[in-house]
Amino acid sequence: MNLDEIINSMTPEVYQRLSTAVELVSGRMAWR
């Protein structure tokens, strides 16, 4: 299973939450 298959199997809501989480983590790392 590759990343594309995982993304395609996810619902828009789950994908949106994942994107938000990634942005939060990236933002915290950028502040360091």
PDB file of C-alpha atoms in Angstrom, residues 1 3 7 9-11 13 15 17 20-21 24-29 31:
ATOM      1  CA  MET A   1       0.000   0.000   0.000  1.00  0.00           C
ATOM      2  CA  LEU A   3       0.581   6.897   0.100  1.00  0.00           C
ATOM      3  CA  ILE A   7      -5.160   9.205   0.493  1.00  0.00           C
ATOM      4  CA  SER A   9      -9.256   5.647   0.604  1.00  0.00           C
ATOM      5  CA  MET A  10      -9.651   8.497   3.095  1.00  0.00           C
ATOM      6  CA  THR A  11     -12.722  10.658   3.311  1.00  0.00           C
ATOM      7  CA  GLU A  13     -13.037  15.035   6.422  1.00  0.00           C
ATOM      8  CA  TYR A  15      -7.892  14.250   4.877  1.00  0.00           C
ATOM      9  CA  ARG A  17      -7.976  16.866   9.683  1.00  0.00           C
ATOM     10  CA  THR A  20      -4.528  20.557   9.638  1.00  0.00           C
ATOM     11  CA  ALA A  21      -2.434  18.375  11.940  1.00  0.00           C
ATOM     12  CA  LEU A  24       0.250  22.534  13.157  1.00  0.00           C
ATOM     13  CA  VAL A  25       3.303  20.279  13.502  1.00  0.00           C
ATOM     14  CA  SER A  26       5.152  22.090  10.714  1.00  0.00           C
ATOM     15  CA  GLY A  27       4.331  25.435  12.314  1.00  0.00           C
ATOM     16  CA  ARG A  28       5.651  24.324  15.698  1.00  0.00           C
ATOM     17  CA  MET A  29       8.861  23.015  14.165  1.00  0.00           C
ATOM     18  CA  TRP A  31       9.173  28.244  15.516  1.00  0.00           C
TER      19      TRP A  31
END
